[in-house]
């Protein structure tokens, strides 16, 4: 008798679930947006952020929104036990189009006033470093040859060392002059970069565009370790 009741309960549950399943259908949304994100409000009560869901059979009115696109209204019908596909073409918001143009101009000015001057300054600083390293190397060779010169008892070796010292000394003087010139140029470029960026900050303001969802104030989802809650603000 006990097993009979269990079996009867299972069959009733399966039968009810089957009836409920027959009264529902699947809907798939294909929303044509570049950013891949959208929100769909159905009958002003259900908010979806996915492309697929199971709904009771019937006709629905919906609104779809995506950042940078115009809110679009549409209707669709869910058929029992079937999958409905809804293709939705979206139009870009004119304000967003203008924002993209303004932001592109802003980035161009940013590169012009900071990226390019900073790159030139960095290249000059690296060149200064190369002059400094080479001059240091030449100076070490000169000191080494002078040490050998003072210790060498051979005339021919002394002549060679004198020539080496003279050659390296000329090279060292050229490298030192290059270091001083490049150092001054680097400082001038650094000052110019700072001035250029300061002028950019005063002249240009980064354009903004609000990507706030029109459904944000109507719905809120609260997730915590104990579970989640979904609130609708009327």
Short mmCIF file of C-alpha atoms in Angstrom, two decimals:
data_model
loop_
_atom_site.label_atom_id
_atom_site.label_comp_id
_atom_site.label_asym_id
_atom_site.label_seq_id
_atom_site.Cartn_x
_atom_site.Cartn_y
_atom_site.Cartn_z
CA UNK A 1 0.00 0.00 0.00
CA UNK A 2 2.83 2.35 0.87
CA UNK A 3 4.60 1.61 -2.41
CA UNK A 4 1.32 2.13 -4.25
CA UNK A 5 0.96 5.63 -2.78
CA UNK A 6 4.53 6.51 -3.72
CA UNK A 7 3.99 5.30 -7.27
CA UNK A 8 0.71 7.20 -7.52
CA UNK A 9 2.38 10.38 -6.24
CA UNK A 10 5.19 10.06 -8.79
CA UNK A 11 2.71 9.50 -11.63
CA UNK A 12 0.59 12.47 -10.57
CA UNK A 13 3.66 14.69 -10.33
CA UNK A 14 4.83 13.59 -13.77
CA UNK A 15 1.34 14.13 -15.21
CA UNK A 16 1.04 17.64 -13.74
CA UNK A 17 4.55 18.54 -14.91
CA UNK A 18 3.73 17.25 -18.38
CA UNK A 19 0.56 19.36 -18.53
CA UNK A 20 2.45 22.42 -17.35
CA UNK A 21 5.20 21.76 -19.90
CA UNK A 22 2.58 21.55 -22.67
CA UNK A 23 1.30 25.00 -21.65
CA UNK A 24 4.75 26.53 -22.00
CA UNK A 25 7.13 27.24 -24.84
CA UNK A 26 10.68 28.43 -25.43
CA UNK A 27 11.55 31.82 -26.89
CA UNK A 28 14.91 32.77 -28.32
CA UNK A 29 15.87 36.38 -28.94
CA UNK A 30 18.39 37.37 -31.58
CA UNK A 31 19.16 41.00 -30.84
CA UNK A 32 21.43 42.69 -33.38
CA UNK A 33 23.81 44.81 -31.29
CA UNK A 34 27.57 45.32 -31.51
CA UNK A 35 28.27 45.09 -27.79
CA UNK A 36 26.56 41.74 -27.21
CA UNK A 37 24.55 43.01 -24.22
CA UNK A 38 20.83 43.65 -23.99
CA UNK A 39 17.93 43.73 -21.55
CA UNK A 40 14.36 42.74 -22.39
CA UNK A 41 11.36 43.80 -20.35
CA UNK A 42 8.32 41.59 -20.93
CA UNK A 43 4.80 42.82 -20.10
CA UNK A 44 6.33 45.42 -17.76
CA UNK A 45 6.87 42.67 -15.17
CA UNK A 46 9.71 40.38 -16.25
CA UNK A 47 13.26 41.49 -16.97
CA UNK A 48 15.49 39.18 -19.01
CA UNK A 49 19.22 39.55 -19.61
CA UNK A 50 19.65 36.36 -21.61
CA UNK A 51 18.76 35.30 -25.12
CA UNK A 52 16.57 32.32 -24.19
CA UNK A 53 13.78 31.57 -21.70
CA UNK A 54 10.75 29.35 -21.09
CA UNK A 55 7.43 31.20 -20.80
CA UNK A 56 3.74 30.28 -20.60
CA UNK A 57 2.04 30.18 -23.99
CA UNK A 58 0.55 33.47 -25.11
CA UNK A 59 1.20 36.82 -26.76
CA UNK A 60 3.63 39.19 -25.10
CA UNK A 61 4.56 42.83 -25.41
CA UNK A 62 8.20 43.61 -24.77
CA UNK A 63 10.84 46.31 -24.85
CA UNK A 64 14.51 45.72 -25.59
CA UNK A 65 17.37 48.03 -24.65
CA UNK A 66 21.12 47.95 -25.17
CA UNK A 67 23.74 50.62 -24.30
CA UNK A 68 23.99 53.04 -27.21
CA UNK A 69 20.80 51.86 -28.92
CA UNK A 70 17.26 53.19 -29.11
CA UNK A 71 14.71 51.43 -26.92
CA UNK A 72 12.57 49.23 -29.17
CA UNK A 73 9.10 47.84 -28.56
CA UNK A 74 7.96 44.57 -30.11
CA UNK A 75 5.49 41.71 -29.67
CA UNK A 76 5.98 37.97 -29.87
CA UNK A 77 3.94 34.84 -29.35
CA UNK A 78 4.95 31.76 -27.41
CA UNK A 79 3.36 28.53 -28.64
CA UNK A 80 2.85 25.51 -26.37
CA UNK A 81 5.70 22.99 -26.61
CA UNK A 82 7.43 24.94 -29.39
CA UNK A 83 10.46 27.18 -29.77
CA UNK A 84 9.84 30.69 -31.02
CA UNK A 85 12.70 32.70 -32.53
CA UNK A 86 12.48 36.48 -32.52
CA UNK A 87 14.93 38.56 -34.55
CA UNK A 88 15.20 42.16 -33.41
CA UNK A 89 17.03 44.86 -35.36
CA UNK A 90 18.28 47.73 -33.23
CA UNK A 91 19.05 51.31 -34.25
CA UNK A 92 21.91 53.24 -32.70
CA UNK A 93 21.08 56.25 -30.57
CA UNK A 94 22.00 59.56 -32.25
CA UNK A 95 23.47 60.80 -28.99
CA UNK A 96 25.67 57.72 -28.81
CA UNK A 97 26.82 58.21 -32.41
CA UNK A 98 27.81 61.77 -31.56
CA UNK A 99 29.54 60.53 -28.40
CA UNK A 100 31.64 58.08 -30.44
CA UNK A 101 32.68 60.88 -32.80
CA UNK A 102 33.51 63.24 -29.93
CA UNK A 103 35.43 60.55 -28.07
CA UNK A 104 37.47 59.73 -31.18
CA UNK A 105 38.43 63.41 -31.51
CA UNK A 106 39.25 63.53 -27.80
CA UNK A 107 41.58 60.52 -28.08
CA UNK A 108 43.30 62.05 -31.11
CA UNK A 109 43.98 65.22 -29.16
CA UNK A 110 45.19 63.12 -26.21
CA UNK A 111 47.74 61.36 -28.43
CA UNK A 112 48.76 64.66 -29.99
CA UNK A 113 49.31 66.45 -26.67
CA UNK A 114 50.69 63.59 -24.55
CA UNK A 115 51.44 60.29 -26.26
CA UNK A 116 53.55 61.69 -29.09
CA UNK A 117 55.51 64.26 -26.97
CA UNK A 118 56.07 61.66 -24.24
CA UNK A 119 57.35 59.14 -26.80
CA UNK A 120 59.80 61.68 -28.25
CA UNK A 121 60.95 62.62 -24.74
CA UNK A 122 61.49 58.96 -23.87
CA UNK A 123 63.50 58.40 -27.08
CA UNK A 124 65.67 61.41 -26.25
CA UNK A 125 66.20 60.15 -22.69
CA UNK A 126 67.28 56.74 -24.00
CA UNK A 127 69.72 58.41 -26.40
CA UNK A 128 71.14 60.41 -23.48
CA UNK A 129 71.60 57.17 -21.58
CA UNK A 130 73.46 55.63 -24.52
CA UNK A 131 75.84 58.61 -24.68
CA UNK A 132 76.45 58.35 -20.93
CA UNK A 133 77.20 54.61 -21.03
CA UNK A 134 79.54 54.98 -24.03
CA UNK A 135 81.34 57.91 -22.42
CA UNK A 136 81.80 55.92 -19.23
CA UNK A 137 83.22 52.99 -21.23
CA UNK A 138 85.63 55.28 -23.10
CA UNK A 139 86.77 56.87 -19.84
CA UNK A 140 87.53 53.43 -18.37
CA UNK A 141 89.66 52.56 -21.43
CA UNK A 142 91.58 55.83 -21.09
CA UNK A 143 92.31 55.24 -17.41
CA UNK A 144 93.36 51.65 -18.11
CA UNK A 145 95.76 52.75 -20.89
CA UNK A 146 97.21 55.49 -18.71
CA UNK A 147 97.89 52.94 -15.98
CA UNK A 148 99.69 50.69 -18.44
CA UNK A 149 101.53 53.68 -19.89
CA UNK A 150 103.02 54.55 -16.51
CA UNK A 151 104.13 50.96 -15.91
CA UNK A 152 105.37 50.01 -19.39
CA UNK A 153 109.19 49.95 -19.97
CA UNK A 154 108.88 49.47 -23.74
CA UNK A 155 108.98 52.41 -26.15
CA UNK A 156 106.82 50.82 -28.86
CA UNK A 157 104.17 49.83 -26.36
CA UNK A 158 104.23 53.34 -24.92
CA UNK A 159 103.62 54.84 -28.38
CA UNK A 160 100.68 52.53 -28.96
CA UNK A 161 99.23 53.40 -25.58
CA UNK A 162 99.61 57.13 -26.29
CA UNK A 163 97.76 56.72 -29.59
CA UNK A 164 95.01 54.73 -27.88
CA UNK A 165 94.65 57.36 -25.18
CA UNK A 166 94.46 60.15 -27.77
CA UNK A 167 91.87 58.28 -29.85
CA UNK A 168 89.71 57.34 -26.89
CA UNK A 169 89.99 60.83 -25.46
CA UNK A 170 88.56 62.32 -28.67
CA UNK A 171 85.80 59.75 -28.63
CA UNK A 172 85.11 60.49 -24.96
CA UNK A 173 84.89 64.26 -25.63
CA UNK A 174 82.40 63.69 -28.46
CA UNK A 175 80.30 61.38 -26.30
CA UNK A 176 80.38 63.82 -23.40
CA UNK A 177 79.26 66.69 -25.64
CA UNK A 178 76.49 64.48 -27.02
CA UNK A 179 75.44 63.61 -23.48
CA UNK A 180 75.19 67.28 -22.42
CA UNK A 181 73.33 68.29 -25.58
CA UNK A 182 70.89 65.39 -25.30
CA UNK A 183 70.38 66.03 -21.60
CA UNK A 184 69.37 69.61 -22.32
CA UNK A 185 67.14 68.51 -25.17
CA UNK A 186 65.49 65.86 -22.96
CA UNK A 187 64.78 68.40 -20.23
CA UNK A 188 63.32 70.79 -22.81
CA UNK A 189 61.14 68.01 -24.26
CA UNK A 190 60.02 66.98 -20.79
CA UNK A 191 58.99 70.54 -20.01
CA UNK A 192 57.20 70.76 -23.36
CA UNK A 193 55.36 67.50 -22.65
CA UNK A 194 54.20 68.75 -19.25
CA UNK A 195 53.08 72.06 -20.77
CA UNK A 196 51.30 70.29 -23.65
CA UNK A 197 49.42 67.94 -21.32
CA UNK A 198 48.46 70.80 -19.00
CA UNK A 199 47.07 72.69 -21.97
CA UNK A 200 45.17 69.57 -23.07
CA UNK A 201 43.59 69.15 -19.61
CA UNK A 202 42.45 72.77 -19.61
CA UNK A 203 41.18 72.80 -23.19
CA UNK A 204 39.56 69.40 -23.66
CA UNK A 205 37.06 67.52 -21.53
CA UNK A 206 36.49 63.80 -21.93
CA UNK A 207 33.02 63.23 -23.44
CA UNK A 208 30.64 61.04 -21.49
CA UNK A 209 27.57 59.01 -22.30
CA UNK A 210 25.16 57.52 -19.79
CA UNK A 211 24.71 53.77 -20.15
CA UNK A 212 22.14 53.54 -17.37
CA UNK A 213 19.39 51.04 -18.11
CA UNK A 214 15.84 52.45 -18.36
CA UNK A 215 14.75 49.39 -16.35
CA UNK A 216 17.25 49.90 -13.54
CA UNK A 217 14.88 51.79 -11.23
CA UNK A 218 12.12 49.21 -11.67
CA UNK A 219 14.08 46.10 -10.78
CA UNK A 220 16.71 45.16 -8.26
CA UNK A 221 18.45 41.85 -7.64
CA UNK A 222 20.01 41.18 -4.24
CA UNK A 223 22.36 38.20 -3.91
CA UNK A 224 23.79 37.07 -0.56
CA UNK A 225 25.16 33.85 0.98
CA UNK A 226 21.67 32.89 2.19
CA UNK A 227 20.00 33.21 -1.21
CA UNK A 228 18.73 35.88 -3.57
CA UNK A 229 15.74 38.19 -3.85
CA UNK A 230 14.18 39.97 -6.81
CA UNK A 231 12.33 43.24 -6.18
CA UNK A 232 10.08 45.22 -8.50
CA UNK A 233 9.62 48.94 -7.77
CA UNK A 234 6.15 50.14 -8.73
#
